[in-house]
PDB file of C-alpha atoms in Angstrom:
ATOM      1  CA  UNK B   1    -100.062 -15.929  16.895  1.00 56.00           C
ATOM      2  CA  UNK B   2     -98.830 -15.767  13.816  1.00 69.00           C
ATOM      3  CA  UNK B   3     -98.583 -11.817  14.165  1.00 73.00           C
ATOM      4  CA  UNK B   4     -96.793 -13.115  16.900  1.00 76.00           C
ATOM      5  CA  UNK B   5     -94.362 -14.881  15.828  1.00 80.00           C
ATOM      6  CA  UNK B   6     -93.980 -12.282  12.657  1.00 80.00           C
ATOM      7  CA  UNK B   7     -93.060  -9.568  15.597  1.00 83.00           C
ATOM      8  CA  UNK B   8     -90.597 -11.868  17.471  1.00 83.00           C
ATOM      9  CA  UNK B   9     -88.924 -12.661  13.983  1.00 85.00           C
ATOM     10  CA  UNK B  10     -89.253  -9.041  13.542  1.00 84.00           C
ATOM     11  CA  UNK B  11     -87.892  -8.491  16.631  1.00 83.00           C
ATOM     12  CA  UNK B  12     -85.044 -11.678  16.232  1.00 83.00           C
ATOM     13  CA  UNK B  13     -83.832  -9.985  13.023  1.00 84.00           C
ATOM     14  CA  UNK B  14     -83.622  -6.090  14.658  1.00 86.00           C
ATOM     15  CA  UNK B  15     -82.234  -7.420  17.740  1.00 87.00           C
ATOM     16  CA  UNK B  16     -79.403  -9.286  15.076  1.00 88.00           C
ATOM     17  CA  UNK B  17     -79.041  -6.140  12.719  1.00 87.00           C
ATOM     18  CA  UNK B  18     -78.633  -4.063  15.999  1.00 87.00           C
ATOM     19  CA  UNK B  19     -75.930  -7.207  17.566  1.00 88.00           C
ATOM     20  CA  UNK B  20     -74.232  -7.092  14.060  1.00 88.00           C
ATOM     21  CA  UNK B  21     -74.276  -3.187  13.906  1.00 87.00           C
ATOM     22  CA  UNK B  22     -73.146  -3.134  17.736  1.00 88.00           C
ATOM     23  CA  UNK B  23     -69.921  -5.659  16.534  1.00 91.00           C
ATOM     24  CA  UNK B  24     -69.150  -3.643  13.799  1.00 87.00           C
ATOM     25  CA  UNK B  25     -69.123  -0.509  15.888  1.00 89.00           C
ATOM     26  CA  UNK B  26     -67.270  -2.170  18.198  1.00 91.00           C
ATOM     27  CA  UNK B  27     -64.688  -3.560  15.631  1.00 91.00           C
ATOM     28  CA  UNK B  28     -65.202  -0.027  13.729  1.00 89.00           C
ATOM     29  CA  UNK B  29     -63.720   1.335  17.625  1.00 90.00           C
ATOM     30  CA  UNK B  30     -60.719  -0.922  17.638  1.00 92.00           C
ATOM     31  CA  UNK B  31     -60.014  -0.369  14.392  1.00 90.00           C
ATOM     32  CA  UNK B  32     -59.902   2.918  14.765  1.00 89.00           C
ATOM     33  CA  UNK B  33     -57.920   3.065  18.504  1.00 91.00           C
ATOM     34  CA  UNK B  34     -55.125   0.843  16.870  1.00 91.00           C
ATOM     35  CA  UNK B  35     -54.823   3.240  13.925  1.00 91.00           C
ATOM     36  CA  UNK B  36     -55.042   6.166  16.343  1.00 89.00           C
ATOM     37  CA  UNK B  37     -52.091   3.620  18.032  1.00 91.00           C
ATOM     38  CA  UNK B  38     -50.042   3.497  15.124  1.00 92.00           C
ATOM     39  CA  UNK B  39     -50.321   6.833  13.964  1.00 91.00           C
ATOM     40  CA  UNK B  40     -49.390   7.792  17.619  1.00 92.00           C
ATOM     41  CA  UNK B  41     -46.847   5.827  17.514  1.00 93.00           C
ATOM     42  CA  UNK B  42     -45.677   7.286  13.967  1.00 91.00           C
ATOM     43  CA  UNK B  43     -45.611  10.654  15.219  1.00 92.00           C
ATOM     44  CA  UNK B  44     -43.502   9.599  18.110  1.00 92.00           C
ATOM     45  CA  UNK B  45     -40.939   7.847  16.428  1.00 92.00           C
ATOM     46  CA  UNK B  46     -41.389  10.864  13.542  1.00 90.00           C
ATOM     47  CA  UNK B  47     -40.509  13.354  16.181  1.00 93.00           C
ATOM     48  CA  UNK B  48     -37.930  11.449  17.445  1.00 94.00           C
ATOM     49  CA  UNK B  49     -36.250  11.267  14.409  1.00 92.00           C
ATOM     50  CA  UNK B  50     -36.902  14.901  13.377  1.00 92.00           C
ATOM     51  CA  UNK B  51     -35.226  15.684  16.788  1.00 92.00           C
ATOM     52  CA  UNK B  52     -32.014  13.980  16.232  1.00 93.00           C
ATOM     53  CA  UNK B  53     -32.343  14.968  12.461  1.00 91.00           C
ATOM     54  CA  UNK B  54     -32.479  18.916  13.520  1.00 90.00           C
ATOM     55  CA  UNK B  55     -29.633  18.173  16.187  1.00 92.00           C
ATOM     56  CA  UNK B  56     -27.697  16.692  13.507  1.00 90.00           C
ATOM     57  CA  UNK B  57     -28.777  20.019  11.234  1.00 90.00           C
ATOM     58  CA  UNK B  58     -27.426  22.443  13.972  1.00 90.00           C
ATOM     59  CA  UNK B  59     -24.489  20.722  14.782  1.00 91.00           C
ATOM     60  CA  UNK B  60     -23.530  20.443  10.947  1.00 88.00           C
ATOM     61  CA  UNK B  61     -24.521  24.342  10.969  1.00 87.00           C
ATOM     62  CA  UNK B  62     -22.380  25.294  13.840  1.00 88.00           C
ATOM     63  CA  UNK B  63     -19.233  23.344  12.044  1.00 88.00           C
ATOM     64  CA  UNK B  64     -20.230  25.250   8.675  1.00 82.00           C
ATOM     65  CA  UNK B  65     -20.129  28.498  10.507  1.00 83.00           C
ATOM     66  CA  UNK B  66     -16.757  27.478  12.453  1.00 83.00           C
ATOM     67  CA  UNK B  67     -15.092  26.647   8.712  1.00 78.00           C
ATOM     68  CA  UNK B  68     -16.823  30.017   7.349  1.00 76.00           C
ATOM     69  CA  UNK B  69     -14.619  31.828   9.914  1.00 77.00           C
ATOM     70  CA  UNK B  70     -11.513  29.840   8.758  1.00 79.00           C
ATOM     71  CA  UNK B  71     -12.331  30.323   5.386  1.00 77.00           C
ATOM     72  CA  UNK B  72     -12.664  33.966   5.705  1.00 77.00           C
ATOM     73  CA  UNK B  73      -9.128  34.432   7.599  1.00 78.00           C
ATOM     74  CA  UNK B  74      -7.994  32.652   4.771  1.00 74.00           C
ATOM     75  CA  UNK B  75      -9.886  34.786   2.034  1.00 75.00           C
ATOM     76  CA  UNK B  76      -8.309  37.379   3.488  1.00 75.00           C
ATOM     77  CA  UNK B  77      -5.041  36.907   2.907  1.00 75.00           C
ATOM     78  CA  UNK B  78      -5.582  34.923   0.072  1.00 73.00           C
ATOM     79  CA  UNK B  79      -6.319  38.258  -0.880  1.00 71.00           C
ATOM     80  CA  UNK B  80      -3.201  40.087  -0.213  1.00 71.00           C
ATOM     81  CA  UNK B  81      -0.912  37.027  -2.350  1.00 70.00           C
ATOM     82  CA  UNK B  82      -3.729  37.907  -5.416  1.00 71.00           C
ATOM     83  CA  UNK B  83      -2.251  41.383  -5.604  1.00 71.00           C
ATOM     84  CA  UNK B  84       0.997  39.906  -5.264  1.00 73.00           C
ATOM     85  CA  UNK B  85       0.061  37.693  -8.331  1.00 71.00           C
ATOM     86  CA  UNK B  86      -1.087  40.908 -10.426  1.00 71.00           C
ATOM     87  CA  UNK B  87       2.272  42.477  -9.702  1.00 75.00           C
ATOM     88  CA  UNK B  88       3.979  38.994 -10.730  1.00 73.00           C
ATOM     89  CA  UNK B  89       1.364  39.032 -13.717  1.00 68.00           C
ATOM     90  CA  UNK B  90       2.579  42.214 -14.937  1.00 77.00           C
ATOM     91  CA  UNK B  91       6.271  41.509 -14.764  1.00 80.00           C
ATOM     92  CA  UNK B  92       5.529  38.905 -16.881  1.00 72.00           C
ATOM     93  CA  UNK B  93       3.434  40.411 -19.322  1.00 74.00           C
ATOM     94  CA  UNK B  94       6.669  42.434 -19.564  1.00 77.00           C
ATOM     95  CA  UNK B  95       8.734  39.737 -20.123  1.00 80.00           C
ATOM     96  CA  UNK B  96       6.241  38.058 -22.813  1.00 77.00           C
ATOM     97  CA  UNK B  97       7.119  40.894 -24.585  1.00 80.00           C
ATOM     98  CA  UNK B  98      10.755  40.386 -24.455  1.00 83.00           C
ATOM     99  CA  UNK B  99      10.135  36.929 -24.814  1.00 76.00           C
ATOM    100  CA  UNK B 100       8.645  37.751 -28.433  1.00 81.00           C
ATOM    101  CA  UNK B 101      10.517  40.167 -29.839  1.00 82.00           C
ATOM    102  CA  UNK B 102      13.356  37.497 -29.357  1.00 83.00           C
ATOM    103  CA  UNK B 103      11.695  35.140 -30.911  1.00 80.00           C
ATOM    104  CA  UNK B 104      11.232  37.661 -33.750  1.00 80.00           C
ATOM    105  CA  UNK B 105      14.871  38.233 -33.839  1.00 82.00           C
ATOM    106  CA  UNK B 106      15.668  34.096 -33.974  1.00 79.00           C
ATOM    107  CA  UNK B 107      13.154  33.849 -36.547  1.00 77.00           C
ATOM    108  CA  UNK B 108      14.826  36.426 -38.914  1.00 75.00           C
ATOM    109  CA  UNK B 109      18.573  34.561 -37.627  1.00 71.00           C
ATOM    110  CA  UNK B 110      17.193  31.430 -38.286  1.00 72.00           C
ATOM    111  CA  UNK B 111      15.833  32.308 -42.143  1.00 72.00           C
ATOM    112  CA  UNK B 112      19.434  32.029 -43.204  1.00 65.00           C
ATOM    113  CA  UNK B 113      19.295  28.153 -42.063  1.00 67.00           C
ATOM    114  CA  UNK B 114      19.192  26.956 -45.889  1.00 71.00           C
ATOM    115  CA  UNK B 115      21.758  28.651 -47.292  1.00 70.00           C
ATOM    116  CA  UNK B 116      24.064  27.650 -44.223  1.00 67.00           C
ATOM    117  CA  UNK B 117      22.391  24.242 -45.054  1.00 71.00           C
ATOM    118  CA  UNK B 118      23.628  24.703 -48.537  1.00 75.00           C
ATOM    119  CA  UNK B 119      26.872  25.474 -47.118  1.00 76.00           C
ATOM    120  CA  UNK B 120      27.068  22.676 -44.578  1.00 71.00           C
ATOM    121  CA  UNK B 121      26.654  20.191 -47.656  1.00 76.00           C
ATOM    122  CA  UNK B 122      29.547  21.578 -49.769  1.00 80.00           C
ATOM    123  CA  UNK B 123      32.018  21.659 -46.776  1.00 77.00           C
ATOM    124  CA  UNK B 124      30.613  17.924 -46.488  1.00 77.00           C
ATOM    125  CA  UNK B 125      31.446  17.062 -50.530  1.00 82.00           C
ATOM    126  CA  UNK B 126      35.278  19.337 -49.919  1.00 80.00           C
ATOM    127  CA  UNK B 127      35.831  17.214 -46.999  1.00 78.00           C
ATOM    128  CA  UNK B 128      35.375  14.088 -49.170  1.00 79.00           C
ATOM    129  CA  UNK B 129      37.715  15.351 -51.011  1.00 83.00           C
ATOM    130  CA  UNK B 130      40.108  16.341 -48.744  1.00 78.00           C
ATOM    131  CA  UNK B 131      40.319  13.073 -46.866  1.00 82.00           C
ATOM    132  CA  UNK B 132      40.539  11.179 -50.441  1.00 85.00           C
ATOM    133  CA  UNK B 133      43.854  13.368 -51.368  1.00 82.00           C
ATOM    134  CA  UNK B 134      44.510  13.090 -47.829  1.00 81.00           C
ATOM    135  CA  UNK B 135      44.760   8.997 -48.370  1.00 82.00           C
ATOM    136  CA  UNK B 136      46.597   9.382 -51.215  1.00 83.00           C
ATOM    137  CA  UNK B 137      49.391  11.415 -49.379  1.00 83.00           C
ATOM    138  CA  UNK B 138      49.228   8.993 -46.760  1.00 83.00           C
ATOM    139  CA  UNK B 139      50.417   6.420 -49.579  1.00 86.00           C
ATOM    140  CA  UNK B 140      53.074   8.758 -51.052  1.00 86.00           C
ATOM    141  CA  UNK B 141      54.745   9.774 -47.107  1.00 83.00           C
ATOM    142  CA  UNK B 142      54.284   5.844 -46.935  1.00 85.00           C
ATOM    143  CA  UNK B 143      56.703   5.049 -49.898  1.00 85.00           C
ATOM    144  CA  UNK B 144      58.656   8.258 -48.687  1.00 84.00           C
ATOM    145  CA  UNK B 145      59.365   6.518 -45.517  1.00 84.00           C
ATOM    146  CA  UNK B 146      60.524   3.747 -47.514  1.00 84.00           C
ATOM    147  CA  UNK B 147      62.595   5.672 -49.638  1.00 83.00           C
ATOM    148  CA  UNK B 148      63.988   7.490 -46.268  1.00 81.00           C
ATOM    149  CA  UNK B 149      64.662   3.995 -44.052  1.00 85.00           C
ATOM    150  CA  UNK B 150      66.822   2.741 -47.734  1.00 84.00           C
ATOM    151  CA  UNK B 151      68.581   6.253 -47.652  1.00 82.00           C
ATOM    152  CA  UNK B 152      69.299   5.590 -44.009  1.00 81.00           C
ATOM    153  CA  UNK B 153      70.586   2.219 -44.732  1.00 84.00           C
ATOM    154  CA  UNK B 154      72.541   3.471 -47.403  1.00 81.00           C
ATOM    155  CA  UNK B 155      73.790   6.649 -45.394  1.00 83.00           C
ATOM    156  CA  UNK B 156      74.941   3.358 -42.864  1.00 87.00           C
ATOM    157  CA  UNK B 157      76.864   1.726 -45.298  1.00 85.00           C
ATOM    158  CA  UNK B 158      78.765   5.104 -46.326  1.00 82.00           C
ATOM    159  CA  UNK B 159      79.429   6.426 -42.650  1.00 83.00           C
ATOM    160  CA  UNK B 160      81.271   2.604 -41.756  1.00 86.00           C
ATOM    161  CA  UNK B 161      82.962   3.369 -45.358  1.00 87.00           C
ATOM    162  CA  UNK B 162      83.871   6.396 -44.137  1.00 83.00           C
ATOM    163  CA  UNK B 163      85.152   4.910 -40.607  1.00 86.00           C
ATOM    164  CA  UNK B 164      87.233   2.185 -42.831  1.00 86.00           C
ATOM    165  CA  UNK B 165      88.363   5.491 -44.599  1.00 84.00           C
ATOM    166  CA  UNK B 166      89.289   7.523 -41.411  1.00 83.00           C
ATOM    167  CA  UNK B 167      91.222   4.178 -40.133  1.00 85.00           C
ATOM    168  CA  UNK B 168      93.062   4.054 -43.538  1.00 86.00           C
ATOM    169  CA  UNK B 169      93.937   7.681 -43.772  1.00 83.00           C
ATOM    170  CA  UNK B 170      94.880   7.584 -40.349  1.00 82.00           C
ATOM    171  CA  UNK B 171      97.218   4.806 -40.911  1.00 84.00           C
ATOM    172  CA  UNK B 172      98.687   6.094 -43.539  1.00 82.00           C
ATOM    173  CA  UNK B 173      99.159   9.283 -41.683  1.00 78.00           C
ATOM    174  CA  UNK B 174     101.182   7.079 -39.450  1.00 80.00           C
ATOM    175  CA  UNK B 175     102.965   5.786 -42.511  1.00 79.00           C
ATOM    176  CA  UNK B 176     104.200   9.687 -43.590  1.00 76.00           C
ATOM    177  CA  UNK B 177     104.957  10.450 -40.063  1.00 75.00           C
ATOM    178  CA  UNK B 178     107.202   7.428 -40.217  1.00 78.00           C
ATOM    179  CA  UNK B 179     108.470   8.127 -43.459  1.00 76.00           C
ATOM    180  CA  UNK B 180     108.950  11.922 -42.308  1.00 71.00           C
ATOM    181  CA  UNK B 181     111.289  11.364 -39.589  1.00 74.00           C
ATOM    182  CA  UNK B 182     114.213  10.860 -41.291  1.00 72.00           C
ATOM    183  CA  UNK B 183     113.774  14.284 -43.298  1.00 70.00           C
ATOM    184  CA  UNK B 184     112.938  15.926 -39.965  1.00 69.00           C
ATOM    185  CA  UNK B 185     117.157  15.136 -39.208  1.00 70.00           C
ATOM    186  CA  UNK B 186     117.883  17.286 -42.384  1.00 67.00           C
ATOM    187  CA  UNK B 187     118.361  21.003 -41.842  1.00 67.00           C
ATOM    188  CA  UNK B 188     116.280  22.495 -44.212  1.00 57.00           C
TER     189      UNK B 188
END
């Protein structure tokens, strides 16, 4: 009995290994149907989004290719003003030139700068002068004009002398005339 027993518990404990290995098959399964789930599931919504992604793509291709035609029209007569620009370019090369050898000429003008500088400053020192004898004229024609309004009150005072004259001469003019008139009777 007791080899028995030993085989039952023998038994007990293969029949529980082979319960517990059956469970964790079975939970091994699951486990492995939900990941196959998930991943499923992954790919699905990974697909879905590649999808829309590459839709996205082409559609952002098909503008790209849409602008390269625009861009080429405009290339191409962007183009045609470049040459234009060369010509321009060249003109003004040209007139760089121009531009320089007038400068060169100012340069040499402007190198006698100082000594017209020079001169500047003396005409500046003569025109100090100048307007100091010019004040001191203005003080002499001042005093002239004095001298001139006496004169003209003088010359006032000798033209009613005169008039006083011209009435006394005049009256004695009258006086000779009167006095004449009886020698006017006398033949000779």
């Amino acid at each position: 009995m007791d080899n028995n027993n030993a085989q039952k518990e023998i038994a007990g404990m293969v029949e529980r290994a082979l319960d517990d290995f059956r469970q964790g098959m079975e939970y091994r399964e699951q486990l492995s149907i939900r990941i196959g789930r998930r991943t499923t599931q992954i790919i699905r919504f990974g697909m879905t989004a590649l999808s829309i992604l590459g839709l996205a793509l082409f559609y952002l291709i098909f503008i790209l290719t849409k602008d390269f035609s625009n861009i080429t029209t405009h290339m191409t007569s962007m183009s045609g003003n470049m040459s234009n620009m060369e010509n321009s370019f060249t003109t003004v090369a040209g007139t760089i030139i121009q531009v320089e050898r007038t400068l060169l000429r100012l340069t040499d003008h402007i190198t006698v700068m100082p000594a017209l500088n020079d001169s500047v400053g003396s005409m500046d020192s003569n025109l100090g002068l100048l307007r100091t004898d010019l004040h001191a004229m203005v003080e002499q024609i001042e005093y002239m004009n004095g001298n001139v309004l006496n004169m003209a009150n003088s010359m006032q005072v000798l033209n009613n002398q005169f008039n006083d004259m011209n009435r006394t001469v005049g009256g004695m003019a009258a006086n000779m005339h009167q006095m004449a008139k009886p020698m006017k009777v006398l033949p000779f």
